[in-house]
PDB file of C-alpha atoms and ligand atoms in Angstrom:
ATOM      1  CA  MET A   1      19.206 -78.022  56.362  1.00 49.00           C
ATOM      2  CA  GLY A   2      17.553 -78.747  60.048  1.00 46.00           C
ATOM      3  CA  GLY A   3      18.854 -79.507  63.663  1.00 51.00           C
ATOM      4  CA  GLY A   4      21.607 -80.765  62.467  1.00 45.00           C
ATOM      5  CA  ALA A   5      19.560 -82.471  59.974  1.00 48.00           C
ATOM      6  CA  GLU A   6      21.288 -81.880  56.754  1.00 45.00           C
ATOM      7  CA  ALA A   7      20.887 -85.301  54.383  1.00 47.00           C
ATOM      8  CA  LYS A   8      24.052 -86.303  53.029  1.00 44.00           C
ATOM      9  CA  ASP A   9      23.051 -85.119  48.793  1.00 54.00           C
ATOM     10  CA  GLY A  10      22.176 -81.692  50.668  1.00 58.00           C
ATOM     11  CA  ASP A  11      18.418 -82.155  49.749  1.00 69.00           C
ATOM     12  CA  PRO A  12      16.710 -81.577  53.412  1.00 75.00           C
ATOM     13  CA  ALA A  13      15.889 -83.808  55.783  1.00 93.00           C
ATOM     14  CA  ALA A  14      12.287 -85.284  55.885  1.00 96.00           C
ATOM     15  CA  GLY A  15      10.627 -83.124  58.544  1.00 98.00           C
ATOM     16  CA  LEU A  16       8.504 -80.407  59.771  1.00 98.00           C
ATOM     17  CA  TYR A  17      10.334 -77.718  60.219  1.00 98.00           C
ATOM     18  CA  VAL A  18       8.697 -74.537  62.537  1.00 98.00           C
ATOM     19  CA  VAL A  19      10.070 -71.397  60.800  1.00 98.00           C
ATOM     20  CA  ALA A  20      10.175 -68.124  63.115  1.00 98.00           C
ATOM     21  CA  THR A  21       9.317 -65.483  60.578  1.00 98.00           C
ATOM     22  CA  PRO A  22       9.582 -61.300  61.104  1.00 98.00           C
ATOM     23  CA  LEU A  23       7.057 -59.567  63.622  1.00 98.00           C
ATOM     24  CA  GLY A  24       7.371 -56.502  60.934  1.00 95.00           C
ATOM     25  CA  ASN A  25      10.877 -55.999  60.036  1.00 96.00           C
ATOM     26  CA  LEU A  26      12.087 -58.408  56.906  1.00 95.00           C
ATOM     27  CA  GLY A  27      15.745 -57.884  57.888  1.00 96.00           C
ATOM     28  CA  ASP A  28      14.701 -60.359  61.247  1.00 98.00           C
ATOM     29  CA  LEU A  29      14.780 -63.391  59.098  1.00 98.00           C
ATOM     30  CA  SER A  30      17.484 -65.809  59.951  1.00 98.00           C
ATOM     31  CA  VAL A  31      19.678 -67.106  57.033  1.00 97.00           C
ATOM     32  CA  ARG A  32      18.669 -70.570  58.809  1.00 97.00           C
ATOM     33  CA  ALA A  33      15.121 -69.670  58.358  1.00 98.00           C
ATOM     34  CA  ARG A  34      15.215 -68.482  54.432  1.00 97.00           C
ATOM     35  CA  ALA A  35      17.411 -71.353  53.750  1.00 97.00           C
ATOM     36  CA  VAL A  36      14.407 -74.085  54.891  1.00 97.00           C
ATOM     37  CA  LEU A  37      11.825 -71.719  53.158  1.00 97.00           C
ATOM     38  CA  THR A  38      14.069 -72.356  49.664  1.00 97.00           C
ATOM     39  CA  ALA A  39      14.506 -75.895  50.545  1.00 97.00           C
ATOM     40  CA  ALA A  40      11.426 -76.929  51.680  1.00 97.00           C
ATOM     41  CA  ASP A  41       9.007 -79.237  49.724  1.00 97.00           C
ATOM     42  CA  PHE A  42       5.869 -77.113  50.609  1.00 97.00           C
ATOM     43  CA  ILE A  43       5.436 -74.527  52.874  1.00 98.00           C
ATOM     44  CA  ALA A  44       2.008 -74.938  55.200  1.00 98.00           C
ATOM     45  CA  CYS A  45       1.264 -71.144  55.788  1.00 97.00           C
ATOM     46  CA  GLU A  46      -1.759 -69.583  57.700  1.00 95.00           C
ATOM     47  CA  ASP A  47      -2.829 -67.328  55.041  1.00 96.00           C
ATOM     48  CA  ARG A  48      -1.492 -67.392  51.323  1.00 96.00           C
ATOM     49  CA  ARG A  49      -2.089 -64.081  50.718  1.00 97.00           C
ATOM     50  CA  THR A  50       0.412 -62.717  53.278  1.00 97.00           C
ATOM     51  CA  THR A  51       2.868 -65.941  53.338  1.00 98.00           C
ATOM     52  CA  GLY A  52       2.378 -65.019  49.727  1.00 98.00           C
ATOM     53  CA  ASN A  53       3.715 -61.815  49.779  1.00 97.00           C
ATOM     54  CA  LEU A  54       6.849 -62.639  52.148  1.00 97.00           C
ATOM     55  CA  LEU A  55       7.970 -65.115  49.793  1.00 98.00           C
ATOM     56  CA  ARG A  56       8.083 -62.606  46.756  1.00 97.00           C
ATOM     57  CA  HIS A  57      10.116 -60.188  49.118  1.00 94.00           C
ATOM     58  CA  LEU A  58      12.597 -62.887  49.274  1.00 94.00           C
ATOM     59  CA  GLY A  59      12.516 -63.389  45.838  1.00 95.00           C
ATOM     60  CA  LEU A  60      11.152 -67.642  46.496  1.00 95.00           C
ATOM     61  CA  SER A  61       8.404 -69.389  45.446  1.00 96.00           C
ATOM     62  CA  ARG A  62       7.241 -72.496  46.987  1.00 97.00           C
ATOM     63  CA  PRO A  63       3.743 -74.783  46.819  1.00 97.00           C
ATOM     64  CA  LEU A  64       1.972 -73.300  50.026  1.00 98.00           C
ATOM     65  CA  ILE A  65      -0.754 -75.322  51.511  1.00 96.00           C
ATOM     66  CA  ALA A  66      -3.128 -73.441  54.104  1.00 95.00           C
ATOM     67  CA  TYR A  67      -3.782 -74.795  57.823  1.00 92.00           C
ATOM     68  CA  HIS A  68      -5.571 -72.125  60.245  1.00 85.00           C
ATOM     69  CA  GLU A  69      -8.127 -72.834  63.005  1.00 79.00           C
ATOM     70  CA  HIS A  70     -11.531 -74.150  61.047  1.00 86.00           C
ATOM     71  CA  ASN A  71      -9.036 -76.788  59.101  1.00 91.00           C
ATOM     72  CA  GLU A  72      -6.461 -77.417  61.153  1.00 90.00           C
ATOM     73  CA  ARG A  73      -7.294 -80.693  62.447  1.00 88.00           C
ATOM     74  CA  THR A  74      -8.015 -82.230  58.655  1.00 93.00           C
ATOM     75  CA  ALA A  75      -4.905 -80.443  57.547  1.00 95.00           C
ATOM     76  CA  ALA A  76      -2.148 -81.996  60.280  1.00 97.00           C
ATOM     77  CA  GLY A  77      -3.209 -85.360  59.048  1.00 97.00           C
ATOM     78  CA  THR A  78      -2.465 -84.200  55.458  1.00 97.00           C
ATOM     79  CA  ILE A  79       0.471 -82.072  56.294  1.00 97.00           C
ATOM     80  CA  ALA A  80       1.571 -85.464  58.926  1.00 98.00           C
ATOM     81  CA  GLU A  81       1.277 -88.053  56.229  1.00 98.00           C
ATOM     82  CA  ARG A  82       3.779 -85.895  53.351  1.00 98.00           C
ATOM     83  CA  VAL A  83       6.127 -85.678  56.431  1.00 98.00           C
ATOM     84  CA  ALA A  84       5.967 -89.595  56.662  1.00 98.00           C
ATOM     85  CA  ALA A  85       6.409 -90.130  52.867  1.00 98.00           C
ATOM     86  CA  GLY A  86       9.826 -88.281  53.160  1.00 98.00           C
ATOM     87  CA  GLU A  87       8.530 -84.836  52.128  1.00 98.00           C
ATOM     88  CA  SER A  88      10.388 -81.856  54.116  1.00 98.00           C
ATOM     89  CA  VAL A  89       7.360 -78.871  55.642  1.00 98.00           C
ATOM     90  CA  ALA A  90       8.231 -75.694  56.946  1.00 98.00           C
ATOM     91  CA  LEU A  91       5.271 -74.417  59.238  1.00 98.00           C
ATOM     92  CA  VAL A  92       4.895 -70.545  59.527  1.00 98.00           C
ATOM     93  CA  SER A  93       2.770 -68.467  60.752  1.00 98.00           C
ATOM     94  CA  ASP A  94       1.555 -64.933  59.567  1.00 97.00           C
ATOM     95  CA  ALA A  95       4.371 -63.128  61.911  1.00 98.00           C
ATOM     96  CA  GLY A  96       6.260 -64.252  64.558  1.00 98.00           C
ATOM     97  CA  THR A  97       6.735 -68.346  65.446  1.00 98.00           C
ATOM     98  CA  PRO A  98       4.134 -70.503  64.603  1.00 98.00           C
ATOM     99  CA  THR A  99       2.145 -71.973  67.553  1.00 98.00           C
ATOM    100  CA  ILE A 100       3.023 -69.137  69.728  1.00 98.00           C
ATOM    101  CA  SER A 101      -0.661 -67.698  69.887  1.00 97.00           C
ATOM    102  CA  ASP A 102      -1.192 -68.456  66.706  1.00 96.00           C
ATOM    103  CA  PRO A 103      -2.436 -71.463  64.977  1.00 95.00           C
ATOM    104  CA  GLY A 104      -0.036 -74.485  64.021  1.00 96.00           C
ATOM    105  CA  PHE A 105      -0.281 -76.302  67.458  1.00 97.00           C
ATOM    106  CA  ARG A 106      -1.961 -79.025  66.308  1.00 96.00           C
ATOM    107  CA  VAL A 107       0.206 -79.718  62.939  1.00 97.00           C
ATOM    108  CA  VAL A 108       3.057 -79.895  65.591  1.00 98.00           C
ATOM    109  CA  ARG A 109       1.661 -82.561  67.705  1.00 98.00           C
ATOM    110  CA  GLU A 110       0.147 -84.722  64.867  1.00 98.00           C
ATOM    111  CA  CYS A 111       3.498 -85.520  63.899  1.00 98.00           C
ATOM    112  CA  ARG A 112       5.125 -86.127  67.442  1.00 98.00           C
ATOM    113  CA  ARG A 113       1.895 -88.222  67.823  1.00 98.00           C
ATOM    114  CA  ARG A 114       3.501 -90.074  65.042  1.00 98.00           C
ATOM    115  CA  GLY A 115       6.778 -89.758  65.637  1.00 98.00           C
ATOM    116  CA  LEU A 116       7.933 -87.964  62.982  1.00 98.00           C
ATOM    117  CA  PRO A 117      10.937 -85.213  63.114  1.00 98.00           C
ATOM    118  CA  VAL A 118      10.051 -81.844  64.093  1.00 98.00           C
ATOM    119  CA  PHE A 119      12.291 -79.034  64.058  1.00 98.00           C
ATOM    120  CA  PRO A 120      12.704 -75.830  65.544  1.00 98.00           C
ATOM    121  CA  VAL A 121      13.863 -72.863  63.338  1.00 98.00           C
ATOM    122  CA  PRO A 122      13.824 -70.081  66.137  1.00 98.00           C
ATOM    123  CA  GLY A 123      13.372 -66.371  65.107  1.00 98.00           C
ATOM    124  CA  PRO A 124      10.964 -63.613  66.022  1.00 98.00           C
ATOM    125  CA  SER A 125       8.519 -63.326  68.739  1.00 98.00           C
ATOM    126  CA  ALA A 126       6.562 -60.171  70.343  1.00 98.00           C
ATOM    127  CA  ALA A 127       6.600 -61.977  73.664  1.00 98.00           C
ATOM    128  CA  LEU A 128      10.286 -62.614  73.938  1.00 98.00           C
ATOM    129  CA  ALA A 129      11.533 -59.282  71.658  1.00 98.00           C
ATOM    130  CA  ALA A 130       8.981 -57.098  74.241  1.00 98.00           C
ATOM    131  CA  LEU A 131      11.112 -58.530  77.566  1.00 98.00           C
ATOM    132  CA  SER A 132      14.046 -58.875  76.086  1.00 98.00           C
ATOM    133  CA  ALA A 133      14.155 -54.723  75.712  1.00 98.00           C
ATOM    134  CA  SER A 134      11.628 -53.919  78.260  1.00 98.00           C
ATOM    135  CA  GLY A 135      13.896 -54.096  81.427  1.00 98.00           C
ATOM    136  CA  LEU A 136      11.812 -56.281  83.391  1.00 98.00           C
ATOM    137  CA  PRO A 137      12.826 -59.236  85.638  1.00 98.00           C
ATOM    138  CA  SER A 138      13.422 -61.971  82.690  1.00 98.00           C
ATOM    139  CA  ASP A 139      14.891 -64.534  85.005  1.00 98.00           C
ATOM    140  CA  ALA A 140      11.181 -66.016  85.497  1.00 98.00           C
ATOM    141  CA  PHE A 141       8.397 -65.058  82.763  1.00 98.00           C
ATOM    142  CA  LEU A 142       4.827 -66.113  82.495  1.00 98.00           C
ATOM    143  CA  PHE A 143       3.263 -66.085  78.826  1.00 98.00           C
ATOM    144  CA  LEU A 144      -0.206 -65.745  79.450  1.00 98.00           C
ATOM    145  CA  GLY A 145      -1.498 -64.815  75.641  1.00 98.00           C
ATOM    146  CA  PHE A 146      -4.469 -62.609  74.232  1.00 98.00           C
ATOM    147  CA  PRO A 147      -6.479 -62.221  78.066  1.00 98.00           C
ATOM    148  CA  PRO A 148      -9.888 -63.152  77.401  1.00 97.00           C
ATOM    149  CA  PRO A 149     -12.173 -60.274  75.615  1.00 95.00           C
ATOM    150  CA  ARG A 150     -14.598 -60.136  78.868  1.00 97.00           C
ATOM    151  CA  SER A 151     -13.584 -57.342  81.844  1.00 97.00           C
ATOM    152  CA  ALA A 152     -14.511 -59.685  84.645  1.00 98.00           C
ATOM    153  CA  ALA A 153     -12.520 -62.527  83.090  1.00 98.00           C
ATOM    154  CA  ARG A 154      -9.763 -60.351  82.789  1.00 98.00           C
ATOM    155  CA  ARG A 155     -10.058 -59.019  85.802  1.00 98.00           C
ATOM    156  CA  LYS A 156      -9.906 -62.455  87.505  1.00 98.00           C
ATOM    157  CA  LEU A 157      -6.796 -63.609  85.412  1.00 98.00           C
ATOM    158  CA  LEU A 158      -5.140 -60.203  86.990  1.00 98.00           C
ATOM    159  CA  GLN A 159      -5.632 -61.480  90.344  1.00 98.00           C
ATOM    160  CA  GLU A 160      -5.134 -65.150  89.769  1.00 98.00           C
ATOM    161  CA  TRP A 161      -1.246 -63.472  89.055  1.00 98.00           C
ATOM    162  CA  LYS A 162      -0.476 -60.626  90.904  1.00 97.00           C
ATOM    163  CA  ASN A 163       1.766 -62.585  92.773  1.00 98.00           C
ATOM    164  CA  PHE A 164       3.546 -64.429  90.378  1.00 98.00           C
ATOM    165  CA  ALA A 165       6.916 -63.631  91.733  1.00 98.00           C
ATOM    166  CA  GLY A 166       8.044 -62.747  88.099  1.00 98.00           C
ATOM    167  CA  THR A 167       6.587 -60.511  84.594  1.00 98.00           C
ATOM    168  CA  VAL A 168       3.662 -61.794  82.956  1.00 98.00           C
ATOM    169  CA  ILE A 169       3.112 -61.374  79.531  1.00 99.00           C
ATOM    170  CA  PHE A 170       0.165 -60.424  77.485  1.00 98.00           C
ATOM    171  CA  TYR A 171      -1.036 -59.780  73.869  1.00 98.00           C
ATOM    172  CA  GLU A 172      -3.287 -57.596  73.220  1.00 98.00           C
ATOM    173  CA  SER A 173      -5.091 -55.831  70.520  1.00 97.00           C
ATOM    174  CA  CYS A 174      -5.424 -52.131  69.705  1.00 97.00           C
ATOM    175  CA  HIS A 175      -8.990 -52.365  70.697  1.00 97.00           C
ATOM    176  CA  ARG A 176      -8.351 -53.183  74.234  1.00 97.00           C
ATOM    177  CA  ILE A 177      -5.032 -52.118  75.199  1.00 98.00           C
ATOM    178  CA  VAL A 178      -6.672 -48.774  76.970  1.00 98.00           C
ATOM    179  CA  ALA A 179      -8.961 -50.588  79.161  1.00 97.00           C
ATOM    180  CA  PHE A 180      -6.475 -53.477  79.654  1.00 98.00           C
ATOM    181  CA  VAL A 181      -4.489 -51.360  81.383  1.00 98.00           C
ATOM    182  CA  ALA A 182      -6.676 -49.241  82.906  1.00 98.00           C
ATOM    183  CA  GLU A 183      -8.205 -52.399  84.386  1.00 98.00           C
ATOM    184  CA  ALA A 184      -4.661 -53.154  85.359  1.00 98.00           C
ATOM    185  CA  LEU A 185      -4.526 -50.742  87.404  1.00 98.00           C
ATOM    186  CA  GLU A 186      -7.670 -51.044  89.542  1.00 98.00           C
ATOM    187  CA  GLU A 187      -6.599 -54.376  89.929  1.00 98.00           C
ATOM    188  CA  LEU A 188      -2.881 -54.407  91.119  1.00 98.00           C
ATOM    189  CA  GLY A 189      -2.379 -50.795  92.153  1.00 98.00           C
ATOM    190  CA  PRO A 190      -0.510 -47.296  90.981  1.00 98.00           C
ATOM    191  CA  ASP A 191       3.131 -48.303  91.562  1.00 98.00           C
ATOM    192  CA  ARG A 192       3.394 -51.787  89.666  1.00 98.00           C
ATOM    193  CA  THR A 193       6.040 -51.187  87.039  1.00 98.00           C
ATOM    194  CA  VAL A 194       5.062 -51.974  83.549  1.00 98.00           C
ATOM    195  CA  ALA A 195       6.164 -51.817  80.276  1.00 98.00           C
ATOM    196  CA  VAL A 196       3.598 -51.639  76.843  1.00 98.00           C
ATOM    197  CA  GLY A 197       5.878 -52.157  73.664  1.00 98.00           C
ATOM    198  CA  ARG A 198       3.896 -51.407  70.299  1.00 98.00           C
ATOM    199  CA  GLU A 199       5.159 -51.980  66.431  1.00 98.00           C
ATOM    200  CA  LEU A 200       7.773 -53.918  67.960  1.00 98.00           C
ATOM    201  CA  THR A 201      10.816 -54.022  65.326  1.00 98.00           C
ATOM    202  CA  LYS A 202       8.407 -51.802  62.715  1.00 97.00           C
ATOM    203  CA  LEU A 203       9.021 -48.267  61.616  1.00 96.00           C
ATOM    204  CA  HIS A 204       6.771 -46.656  64.279  1.00 96.00           C
ATOM    205  CA  GLU A 205       7.494 -49.028  67.366  1.00 98.00           C
ATOM    206  CA  SER A 206       7.133 -47.174  70.775  1.00 97.00           C
ATOM    207  CA  TRP A 207       6.977 -48.064  74.003  1.00 98.00           C
ATOM    208  CA  HIS A 208       5.897 -46.888  77.678  1.00 98.00           C
ATOM    209  CA  VAL A 209       7.375 -48.286  80.558  1.00 98.00           C
ATOM    210  CA  GLY A 210       6.734 -47.376  84.431  1.00 98.00           C
ATOM    211  CA  PRO A 211       4.940 -47.211  87.128  1.00 98.00           C
ATOM    212  CA  LEU A 212       1.065 -48.130  85.860  1.00 98.00           C
ATOM    213  CA  THR A 213      -0.444 -45.057  86.914  1.00 98.00           C
ATOM    214  CA  THR A 214       1.632 -43.016  84.519  1.00 98.00           C
ATOM    215  CA  VAL A 215       1.471 -45.407  81.704  1.00 98.00           C
ATOM    216  CA  ALA A 216      -2.119 -46.087  82.128  1.00 98.00           C
ATOM    217  CA  VAL A 217      -2.313 -42.134  81.345  1.00 97.00           C
ATOM    218  CA  ASN A 218       0.049 -41.962  78.604  1.00 97.00           C
ATOM    219  CA  LEU A 219      -1.578 -44.592  76.938  1.00 97.00           C
ATOM    220  CA  ALA A 220      -5.323 -43.171  77.395  1.00 94.00           C
ATOM    221  CA  ARG A 221      -3.853 -40.177  75.385  1.00 95.00           C
ATOM    222  CA  GLU A 222      -2.634 -41.876  72.357  1.00 93.00           C
ATOM    223  CA  ARG A 223      -4.887 -43.293  69.423  1.00 91.00           C
ATOM    224  CA  PRO A 224      -4.042 -46.999  69.886  1.00 94.00           C
ATOM    225  CA  ARG A 225      -3.060 -48.475  66.504  1.00 95.00           C
ATOM    226  CA  GLY A 226      -0.987 -51.712  65.498  1.00 97.00           C
ATOM    227  CA  GLU A 227       0.250 -54.444  67.917  1.00 98.00           C
ATOM    228  CA  TYR A 228       0.679 -54.196  71.535  1.00 98.00           C
ATOM    229  CA  VAL A 229       3.123 -56.371  74.404  1.00 98.00           C
ATOM    230  CA  LEU A 230       2.089 -55.448  77.586  1.00 98.00           C
ATOM    231  CA  LEU A 231       4.371 -56.746  80.200  1.00 99.00           C
ATOM    232  CA  ILE A 232       3.702 -56.680  84.473  1.00 98.00           C
ATOM    233  CA  GLY A 233       6.599 -56.594  86.586  1.00 98.00           C
ATOM    234  CA  PRO A 234       6.486 -58.345  89.928  1.00 98.00           C
ATOM    235  CA  GLU A 235       5.609 -56.673  92.864  1.00 97.00           C
ATOM    236  CA  ASN A 236       7.935 -54.300  94.435  1.00 94.00           C
ATOM    237  CA  PHE A 237       9.940 -54.162  91.825  1.00 98.00           C
ATOM    238  CA  SER A 238      11.326 -50.869  90.081  1.00 96.00           C
ATOM    239  CA  PHE A 239      14.192 -49.257  87.584  1.00 93.00           C
TER     240      PHE A 239
HETATM  241  N1  SAM B   1       2.892 -65.952  66.786  1.00 81.78           N
HETATM  242  C1  SAM B   1       3.528 -64.419  66.965  1.00 81.78           C
HETATM  243  C2  SAM B   1       4.122 -64.561  67.566  1.00 81.78           C
HETATM  244  O1  SAM B   1       5.244 -65.111  67.955  1.00 81.78           O
HETATM  245  O2  SAM B   1       4.189 -63.734  68.926  1.00 81.78           O
HETATM  246  C3  SAM B   1       2.414 -64.169  67.470  1.00 81.78           C
HETATM  247  C4  SAM B   1       1.146 -63.784  66.940  1.00 81.78           C
HETATM  248  S1  SAM B   1      -0.681 -62.988  67.749  1.00 81.78           S
HETATM  249  C5  SAM B   1      -1.777 -63.465  66.929  1.00 81.78           C
HETATM  250  C6  SAM B   1      -0.849 -61.704  67.693  1.00 81.78           C
HETATM  251  C7  SAM B   1       0.010 -60.689  68.548  1.00 81.78           C
HETATM  252  O3  SAM B   1       1.029 -60.587  68.705  1.00 81.78           O
HETATM  253  C8  SAM B   1      -0.477 -59.097  68.404  1.00 81.78           C
HETATM  254  O4  SAM B   1      -1.755 -58.769  69.142  1.00 81.78           O
HETATM  255  C9  SAM B   1       0.351 -58.662  69.677  1.00 81.78           C
HETATM  256  O5  SAM B   1      -0.170 -58.174  70.832  1.00 81.78           O
HETATM  257  C10 SAM B   1       1.243 -59.452  69.552  1.00 81.78           C
HETATM  258  N2  SAM B   1       2.546 -58.754  68.431  1.00 81.78           N
HETATM  259  C11 SAM B   1       3.271 -59.501  67.562  1.00 81.78           C
HETATM  260  N3  SAM B   1       3.325 -58.282  66.518  1.00 81.78           N
HETATM  261  C12 SAM B   1       3.725 -58.029  67.401  1.00 81.78           C
HETATM  262  C13 SAM B   1       5.116 -56.504  67.424  1.00 81.78           C
HETATM  263  N4  SAM B   1       5.372 -56.181  66.026  1.00 81.78           N
HETATM  264  N5  SAM B   1       4.951 -55.415  68.374  1.00 81.78           N
HETATM  265  C14 SAM B   1       4.092 -55.562  69.651  1.00 81.78           C
HETATM  266  N6  SAM B   1       3.217 -56.781  69.300  1.00 81.78           N
HETATM  267  C15 SAM B   1       3.340 -57.703  68.660  1.00 81.78           C
END
């Protein structure tokens, strides 16, 4: 089933399968991800309800174990023990790729620490989806996840990376995206080329691309809703 790890009798090979799930468009679930979810002994998920809904849409039913920020340390041990006992486990998060600004890291690390097999089942992730369609340089990039909540810390982070010779990618919530882009304008100047991707792969997907000054003005005009990725191009880059 995974990484060329199909067992001879057709049963999935024991291991932890890190399975990417859609960001919003169910058509983005890969054929292999579906096969892994169908055959896994159980699915370790961030939230039972969210993953339960996904499985229902797919017409699947598998046992679920919840792991999340607050129980991940204990859950990691339990999950790793079951992998060690020969079970196949699919690790998913609510959307996109587990461990990428999502829980799951401790589960993967615990399996690696015990020398157990871990297989990626790659697919959607908002950072790479946004980068690939942004038109900003993609040969070198830096993913910084969610910026800190406090303005001073965000400004410091922007200063720290403003000379990076590639694209810098941030996740941000609808509550803070306008403020963060305004801070970027002040810290990086009006001409820096940026892209803001919203609700990627979903019905209301939209983009703002261009100089920071224009993007900041246009973004401030709309009522921010949904999920956002901010990409900041390197100095002296323009379309
Ligand atoms: N693990 C996920 C991944 O692989 O992309 C990310 C999970 S993180 C908790 C959620 C953040 O990812 C959102 O706040 C937003 O910044 C970004 N994101 C997720 N889905 C998105 C989408 N459809 N469009 C734009 N940004 C998205």
